[in-house]
Amino acid sequence: MKRIIFATNNEGKMDEIRDILNGMEIELLSLKDAGIDIDIKENGKTFEENAVIKAETVCKLTGEIVLADDSGLEVDYLVKAPGIYSSRFLGEDTPYSVKNQYIIDKLKGIEDDKRSARFVCVIACSFPDGITVTRTGILEGCIAKEISGTNGFGYDPIFYVPEYNCTTAEMPTSELKNKISHRAKALKAIKEVLLEYMTQHENQEIEHEGSDSK
Ligand code: IMP
């Protein structure tokens, strides 16, 4: 069975990816499961660069297939802030109640059509042969006029999704959010990449076996 490392120690993310990659002939490991303890500097300028840095670092270290993600919130009125700084915005230890209220206050009085925002997730997949592929998932929405809802995490209480007429913190189930989320979209796209890679590899192995027996 192929081993794939997801470069995270976040169990919530592991559950989400296990759910989406369910049915594939793979053994999925977190950094901890793989016995890796490193602090990778996320010093890229985009979600994509950060995801690639993480995936390639762990891939070079282990020689295994490695997935890594980077995600965040882009608010158009704030020139796409907090973006890649989403978790560090106003300070890493600042509670989200403060970060969320800050954004709400910044957009006070701003008309609906200028409140657009999106959650972005980029997943990078690094293969031991040196190739890295990325896929992006986006959930479009807008900044709510007030903090609403207690489900989810981070910026969920201010991220309003018009299609569902609620914030992502007010979604009736976590399953619904996980189905429509930026991360789910990127994960589903990366699953296609993995399936293609595995099919190609199986074919190469069959060709090898064929030429060995000649
Ligand atoms: P990470 O790259 O997945 O660790 O996410 C970085 C930051 O983006 C998080 O700490 C949150 O601030 C924000 N973020 C990413 N995804 C979500 C989400 O689904 N809901 C709320 N906030 C999110």
mmCIF file of C-alpha atoms and ligand atoms in Angstrom:
data_model
loop_
_atom_site.group_PDB
_atom_site.id
_atom_site.type_symbol
_atom_site.label_atom_id
_atom_site.label_comp_id
_atom_site.label_asym_id
_atom_site.label_seq_id
_atom_site.Cartn_x
_atom_site.Cartn_y
_atom_site.Cartn_z
ATOM 1 C CA MET A 1 0.000 0.000 0.000
ATOM 2 C CA LYS A 2 1.343 3.474 -0.935
ATOM 3 C CA ARG A 3 2.206 5.730 1.999
ATOM 4 C CA ILE A 4 1.234 9.379 1.783
ATOM 5 C CA ILE A 5 2.215 11.951 4.391
ATOM 6 C CA PHE A 6 0.002 14.970 4.991
ATOM 7 C CA ALA A 7 2.341 17.630 6.389
ATOM 8 C CA THR A 8 0.183 18.639 9.347
ATOM 9 C CA ASN A 9 -0.376 17.731 12.969
ATOM 10 C CA ASN A 10 -3.913 19.056 12.925
ATOM 11 C CA GLU A 11 -6.171 16.054 13.619
ATOM 12 C CA GLY A 12 -9.227 17.894 12.248
ATOM 13 C CA LYS A 13 -7.497 18.226 8.874
ATOM 14 C CA MET A 14 -6.416 14.571 9.004
ATOM 15 C CA ASP A 15 -10.049 13.489 9.521
ATOM 16 C CA GLU A 16 -11.193 15.668 6.624
ATOM 17 C CA ILE A 17 -8.580 14.328 4.235
ATOM 18 C CA ARG A 18 -9.139 10.712 5.356
ATOM 19 C CA ASP A 19 -12.821 11.183 4.615
ATOM 20 C CA ILE A 20 -12.183 12.533 1.109
ATOM 21 C CA LEU A 21 -9.430 10.056 0.163
ATOM 22 C CA ASN A 22 -11.482 7.185 1.584
ATOM 23 C CA GLY A 23 -11.500 4.159 -0.727
ATOM 24 C CA MET A 24 -7.999 4.760 -2.131
ATOM 25 C CA GLU A 25 -5.342 2.102 -1.587
ATOM 26 C CA ILE A 26 -3.172 4.372 0.563
ATOM 27 C CA GLU A 27 -1.886 4.670 4.085
ATOM 28 C CA LEU A 28 -2.272 8.293 5.163
ATOM 29 C CA LEU A 29 0.080 9.593 7.871
ATOM 30 C CA SER A 30 0.323 12.886 9.738
ATOM 31 C CA LEU A 31 3.795 14.311 10.502
ATOM 32 C CA LYS A 32 3.534 12.793 13.969
ATOM 33 C CA ASP A 33 2.485 9.381 12.570
ATOM 34 C CA ALA A 34 5.555 9.506 10.302
ATOM 35 C CA GLY A 35 7.822 10.390 13.262
ATOM 36 C CA ILE A 36 8.723 13.796 11.854
ATOM 37 C CA ASP A 37 9.218 16.748 14.145
ATOM 38 C CA ILE A 38 10.172 19.869 12.190
ATOM 39 C CA ASP A 39 9.241 23.495 12.242
ATOM 40 C CA ILE A 40 8.949 24.628 8.636
ATOM 41 C CA LYS A 41 9.241 28.375 8.002
ATOM 42 C CA GLU A 42 6.263 29.433 5.914
ATOM 43 C CA ASN A 43 8.051 32.342 4.263
ATOM 44 C CA GLY A 44 6.325 32.234 0.868
ATOM 45 C CA LYS A 45 4.431 35.207 -0.555
ATOM 46 C CA THR A 46 1.364 33.249 -1.655
ATOM 47 C CA PHE A 47 -0.738 30.327 -0.400
ATOM 48 C CA GLU A 48 0.753 28.293 -3.220
ATOM 49 C CA GLU A 49 4.371 29.079 -2.309
ATOM 50 C CA ASN A 50 3.745 28.173 1.347
ATOM 51 C CA ALA A 51 2.046 24.876 0.489
ATOM 52 C CA VAL A 52 4.881 23.984 -1.910
ATOM 53 C CA ILE A 53 7.582 24.869 0.669
ATOM 54 C CA LYS A 54 5.955 22.528 3.221
ATOM 55 C CA ALA A 55 5.325 19.641 0.820
ATOM 56 C CA GLU A 56 8.791 19.787 -0.789
ATOM 57 C CA THR A 57 10.621 20.066 2.538
ATOM 58 C CA VAL A 58 8.970 16.934 3.932
ATOM 59 C CA CYS A 59 9.225 15.086 0.616
ATOM 60 C CA LYS A 60 13.008 15.703 0.440
ATOM 61 C CA LEU A 61 13.330 14.555 4.045
ATOM 62 C CA THR A 62 11.359 11.327 3.659
ATOM 63 C CA GLY A 63 11.416 10.369 -0.012
ATOM 64 C CA GLU A 64 7.661 9.737 0.224
ATOM 65 C CA ILE A 65 4.638 11.350 -1.453
ATOM 66 C CA VAL A 66 3.760 14.401 0.635
ATOM 67 C CA LEU A 67 0.686 16.633 0.702
ATOM 68 C CA ALA A 68 0.640 20.057 2.389
ATOM 69 C CA ASP A 69 -1.921 22.832 2.498
ATOM 70 C CA ASP A 70 -2.103 26.526 3.132
ATOM 71 C CA SER A 71 -5.310 28.443 3.507
ATOM 72 C CA GLY A 72 -6.824 31.697 4.642
ATOM 73 C CA LEU A 73 -9.356 34.452 4.162
ATOM 74 C CA GLU A 74 -9.137 37.151 1.481
ATOM 75 C CA VAL A 75 -11.256 40.272 2.005
ATOM 76 C CA ASP A 76 -11.422 42.362 -1.185
ATOM 77 C CA TYR A 77 -12.091 45.661 0.603
ATOM 78 C CA LEU A 78 -8.911 45.059 2.686
ATOM 79 C CA VAL A 79 -6.875 44.433 -0.488
ATOM 80 C CA LYS A 80 -7.059 40.674 0.104
ATOM 81 C CA ALA A 81 -5.883 40.831 3.738
ATOM 82 C CA PRO A 82 -5.490 38.885 5.948
ATOM 83 C CA GLY A 83 -4.615 36.356 3.183
ATOM 84 C CA ILE A 84 -1.524 34.282 3.939
ATOM 85 C CA TYR A 85 -1.306 36.037 7.308
ATOM 86 C CA SER A 86 -4.756 34.791 8.393
ATOM 87 C CA SER A 87 -3.577 32.964 11.495
ATOM 88 C CA ARG A 88 -0.972 35.638 12.382
ATOM 89 C CA PHE A 89 -3.338 38.587 11.693
ATOM 90 C CA LEU A 90 -3.230 41.068 14.649
ATOM 91 C CA GLY A 91 -0.956 38.579 16.423
ATOM 92 C CA GLU A 92 -0.914 34.779 16.578
ATOM 93 C CA ASP A 93 -2.375 34.705 20.112
ATOM 94 C CA THR A 94 -5.084 37.301 19.536
ATOM 95 C CA PRO A 95 -8.493 35.643 19.947
ATOM 96 C CA TYR A 96 -10.632 35.314 16.837
ATOM 97 C CA SER A 97 -13.391 37.304 18.552
ATOM 98 C CA VAL A 98 -11.008 40.303 18.338
ATOM 99 C CA LYS A 99 -9.759 39.575 14.799
ATOM 100 C CA ASN A 100 -13.339 39.113 13.585
ATOM 101 C CA GLN A 101 -14.624 42.270 15.259
ATOM 102 C CA TYR A 102 -11.714 44.220 13.756
ATOM 103 C CA ILE A 103 -12.704 43.149 10.234
ATOM 104 C CA ILE A 104 -16.394 43.870 10.892
ATOM 105 C CA ASP A 105 -15.466 47.370 12.147
ATOM 106 C CA LYS A 106 -13.204 48.029 9.147
ATOM 107 C CA LEU A 107 -16.123 47.258 6.835
ATOM 108 C CA LYS A 108 -18.707 49.215 8.851
ATOM 109 C CA GLY A 109 -21.036 51.121 6.510
ATOM 110 C CA ILE A 110 -19.567 49.516 3.390
ATOM 111 C CA GLU A 111 -22.241 48.520 0.854
ATOM 112 C CA ASP A 112 -23.036 44.862 0.174
ATOM 113 C CA ASP A 113 -21.394 44.749 -3.247
ATOM 114 C CA LYS A 114 -18.026 45.797 -1.758
ATOM 115 C CA ARG A 115 -18.025 43.169 1.033
ATOM 116 C CA SER A 116 -16.891 40.233 -1.124
ATOM 117 C CA ALA A 117 -14.443 37.757 0.416
ATOM 118 C CA ARG A 118 -13.287 34.205 -0.080
ATOM 119 C CA PHE A 119 -11.688 31.319 1.729
ATOM 120 C CA VAL A 120 -8.781 29.955 -0.313
ATOM 121 C CA CYS A 121 -6.981 26.648 0.117
ATOM 122 C CA VAL A 122 -4.002 25.461 -1.896
ATOM 123 C CA ILE A 123 -2.824 21.889 -1.560
ATOM 124 C CA ALA A 124 0.586 20.903 -2.884
ATOM 125 C CA CYS A 125 1.506 17.314 -3.647
ATOM 126 C CA SER A 126 5.227 16.524 -3.907
ATOM 127 C CA PHE A 127 6.370 13.293 -5.497
ATOM 128 C CA PRO A 128 9.748 11.701 -4.771
ATOM 129 C CA ASP A 129 10.769 12.115 -8.443
ATOM 130 C CA GLY A 130 10.944 15.892 -7.869
ATOM 131 C CA ILE A 131 7.584 16.890 -9.321
ATOM 132 C CA THR A 132 5.205 19.067 -7.295
ATOM 133 C CA VAL A 133 1.613 19.685 -8.336
ATOM 134 C CA THR A 134 -0.797 22.177 -6.725
ATOM 135 C CA ARG A 135 -4.576 22.485 -6.709
ATOM 136 C CA THR A 136 -6.675 25.376 -5.388
ATOM 137 C CA GLY A 137 -10.118 25.359 -3.789
ATOM 138 C CA ILE A 138 -12.160 28.530 -3.257
ATOM 139 C CA LEU A 139 -15.324 29.268 -1.293
ATOM 140 C CA GLU A 140 -16.801 32.644 -2.296
ATOM 141 C CA GLY A 141 -18.821 34.690 0.161
ATOM 142 C CA CYS A 142 -18.850 38.071 1.854
ATOM 143 C CA ILE A 143 -18.161 39.659 5.213
ATOM 144 C CA ALA A 144 -21.215 39.617 7.472
ATOM 145 C CA LYS A 145 -22.394 42.813 9.200
ATOM 146 C CA GLU A 146 -21.987 41.193 12.618
ATOM 147 C CA ILE A 147 -20.382 38.146 14.215
ATOM 148 C CA SER A 148 -22.817 35.227 13.935
ATOM 149 C CA GLY A 149 -22.667 31.557 14.820
ATOM 150 C CA THR A 150 -20.562 29.361 17.058
ATOM 151 C CA ASN A 151 -19.669 26.396 14.864
ATOM 152 C CA GLY A 152 -16.417 25.991 12.999
ATOM 153 C CA PHE A 153 -13.299 28.003 13.835
ATOM 154 C CA GLY A 154 -11.268 31.068 12.848
ATOM 155 C CA TYR A 155 -13.116 33.490 10.599
ATOM 156 C CA ASP A 156 -16.226 31.310 10.227
ATOM 157 C CA PRO A 157 -18.461 33.631 12.337
ATOM 158 C CA ILE A 158 -17.991 36.556 9.891
ATOM 159 C CA PHE A 159 -17.932 34.619 6.605
ATOM 160 C CA TYR A 160 -21.410 34.807 5.089
ATOM 161 C CA VAL A 161 -22.343 32.439 2.253
ATOM 162 C CA PRO A 162 -25.307 33.924 0.310
ATOM 163 C CA GLU A 163 -26.252 30.542 -1.190
ATOM 164 C CA TYR A 164 -26.933 29.156 2.310
ATOM 165 C CA ASN A 165 -28.091 32.444 3.830
ATOM 166 C CA CYS A 166 -25.818 32.029 6.862
ATOM 167 C CA THR A 167 -22.210 32.284 7.979
ATOM 168 C CA THR A 168 -20.002 29.189 7.883
ATOM 169 C CA ALA A 169 -20.256 29.222 11.696
ATOM 170 C CA GLU A 170 -24.048 28.899 11.384
ATOM 171 C CA MET A 171 -24.086 25.943 8.982
ATOM 172 C CA PRO A 172 -26.388 23.285 10.427
ATOM 173 C CA THR A 173 -23.724 20.560 10.294
ATOM 174 C CA SER A 174 -19.954 20.404 10.027
ATOM 175 C CA GLU A 175 -20.520 17.862 7.234
ATOM 176 C CA LEU A 176 -22.181 20.568 5.130
ATOM 177 C CA LYS A 177 -19.300 22.997 5.637
ATOM 178 C CA ASN A 178 -16.760 20.251 4.939
ATOM 179 C CA LYS A 179 -18.624 19.423 1.718
ATOM 180 C CA ILE A 180 -18.604 22.946 0.272
ATOM 181 C CA SER A 181 -15.383 24.248 1.825
ATOM 182 C CA HIS A 182 -12.302 25.557 0.026
ATOM 183 C CA ARG A 183 -10.312 22.693 1.602
ATOM 184 C CA ALA A 184 -12.768 20.041 0.378
ATOM 185 C CA LYS A 185 -12.580 21.429 -3.160
ATOM 186 C CA ALA A 186 -8.768 21.439 -3.159
ATOM 187 C CA LEU A 187 -8.650 17.956 -1.612
ATOM 188 C CA LYS A 188 -11.027 16.522 -4.216
ATOM 189 C CA ALA A 189 -8.891 18.001 -6.986
ATOM 190 C CA ILE A 190 -5.690 16.602 -5.463
ATOM 191 C CA LYS A 191 -7.360 13.180 -5.165
ATOM 192 C CA GLU A 192 -7.650 13.170 -8.979
ATOM 193 C CA VAL A 193 -3.905 13.935 -9.220
ATOM 194 C CA LEU A 194 -3.095 11.040 -6.873
ATOM 195 C CA LEU A 195 -5.380 8.630 -8.713
ATOM 196 C CA GLU A 196 -3.718 9.507 -12.027
ATOM 197 C CA TYR A 197 -0.242 9.081 -10.518
ATOM 198 C CA MET A 198 -1.136 5.704 -9.067
ATOM 199 C CA THR A 199 -2.632 4.465 -12.325
ATOM 200 C CA GLN A 200 0.506 5.546 -14.209
ATOM 201 C CA HIS A 201 2.714 3.819 -11.651
ATOM 202 C CA GLU A 202 0.725 0.593 -11.807
ATOM 203 C CA ASN A 203 1.035 0.633 -15.604
ATOM 204 C CA GLN A 204 4.806 1.204 -15.369
ATOM 205 C CA GLU A 205 5.126 -1.684 -12.902
ATOM 206 C CA ILE A 206 3.173 -3.966 -15.234
ATOM 207 C CA GLU A 207 5.419 -2.915 -18.168
ATOM 208 C CA HIS A 208 8.502 -3.584 -15.998
ATOM 209 C CA GLU A 209 7.268 -7.001 -14.975
ATOM 210 C CA GLY A 210 6.551 -7.729 -18.662
ATOM 211 C CA SER A 211 10.079 -6.747 -19.791
ATOM 212 C CA ASP A 212 11.708 -8.621 -16.845
ATOM 213 C CA SER A 213 10.036 -11.881 -17.814
ATOM 214 C CA LYS A 214 11.177 -11.645 -21.481
HETATM 215 P P1 IMP B 1 -4.285 26.857 7.714
HETATM 216 O O1 IMP B 1 -3.354 27.231 6.626
HETATM 217 O O2 IMP B 1 -5.258 25.805 7.314
HETATM 218 O O3 IMP B 1 -3.637 26.561 9.012
HETATM 219 O O4 IMP B 1 -5.229 28.117 7.954
HETATM 220 C C1 IMP B 1 -4.693 29.391 8.218
HETATM 221 C C2 IMP B 1 -5.740 30.272 8.822
HETATM 222 O O5 IMP B 1 -6.746 30.608 7.866
HETATM 223 C C3 IMP B 1 -6.519 29.672 9.981
HETATM 224 O O6 IMP B 1 -5.794 29.782 11.172
HETATM 225 C C4 IMP B 1 -7.763 30.523 9.971
HETATM 226 O O7 IMP B 1 -7.488 31.789 10.516
HETATM 227 C C5 IMP B 1 -8.001 30.745 8.486
HETATM 228 N N1 IMP B 1 -8.899 29.713 7.937
HETATM 229 C C6 IMP B 1 -8.564 28.747 7.045
HETATM 230 N N2 IMP B 1 -9.620 27.971 6.766
HETATM 231 C C7 IMP B 1 -10.641 28.439 7.510
HETATM 232 C C8 IMP B 1 -11.991 28.031 7.654
HETATM 233 O O8 IMP B 1 -12.481 27.052 7.065
HETATM 234 N N3 IMP B 1 -12.727 28.747 8.524
HETATM 235 C C9 IMP B 1 -12.242 29.804 9.214
HETATM 236 N N4 IMP B 1 -10.999 30.238 9.115
HETATM 237 C C10 IMP B 1 -10.186 29.558 8.254
#
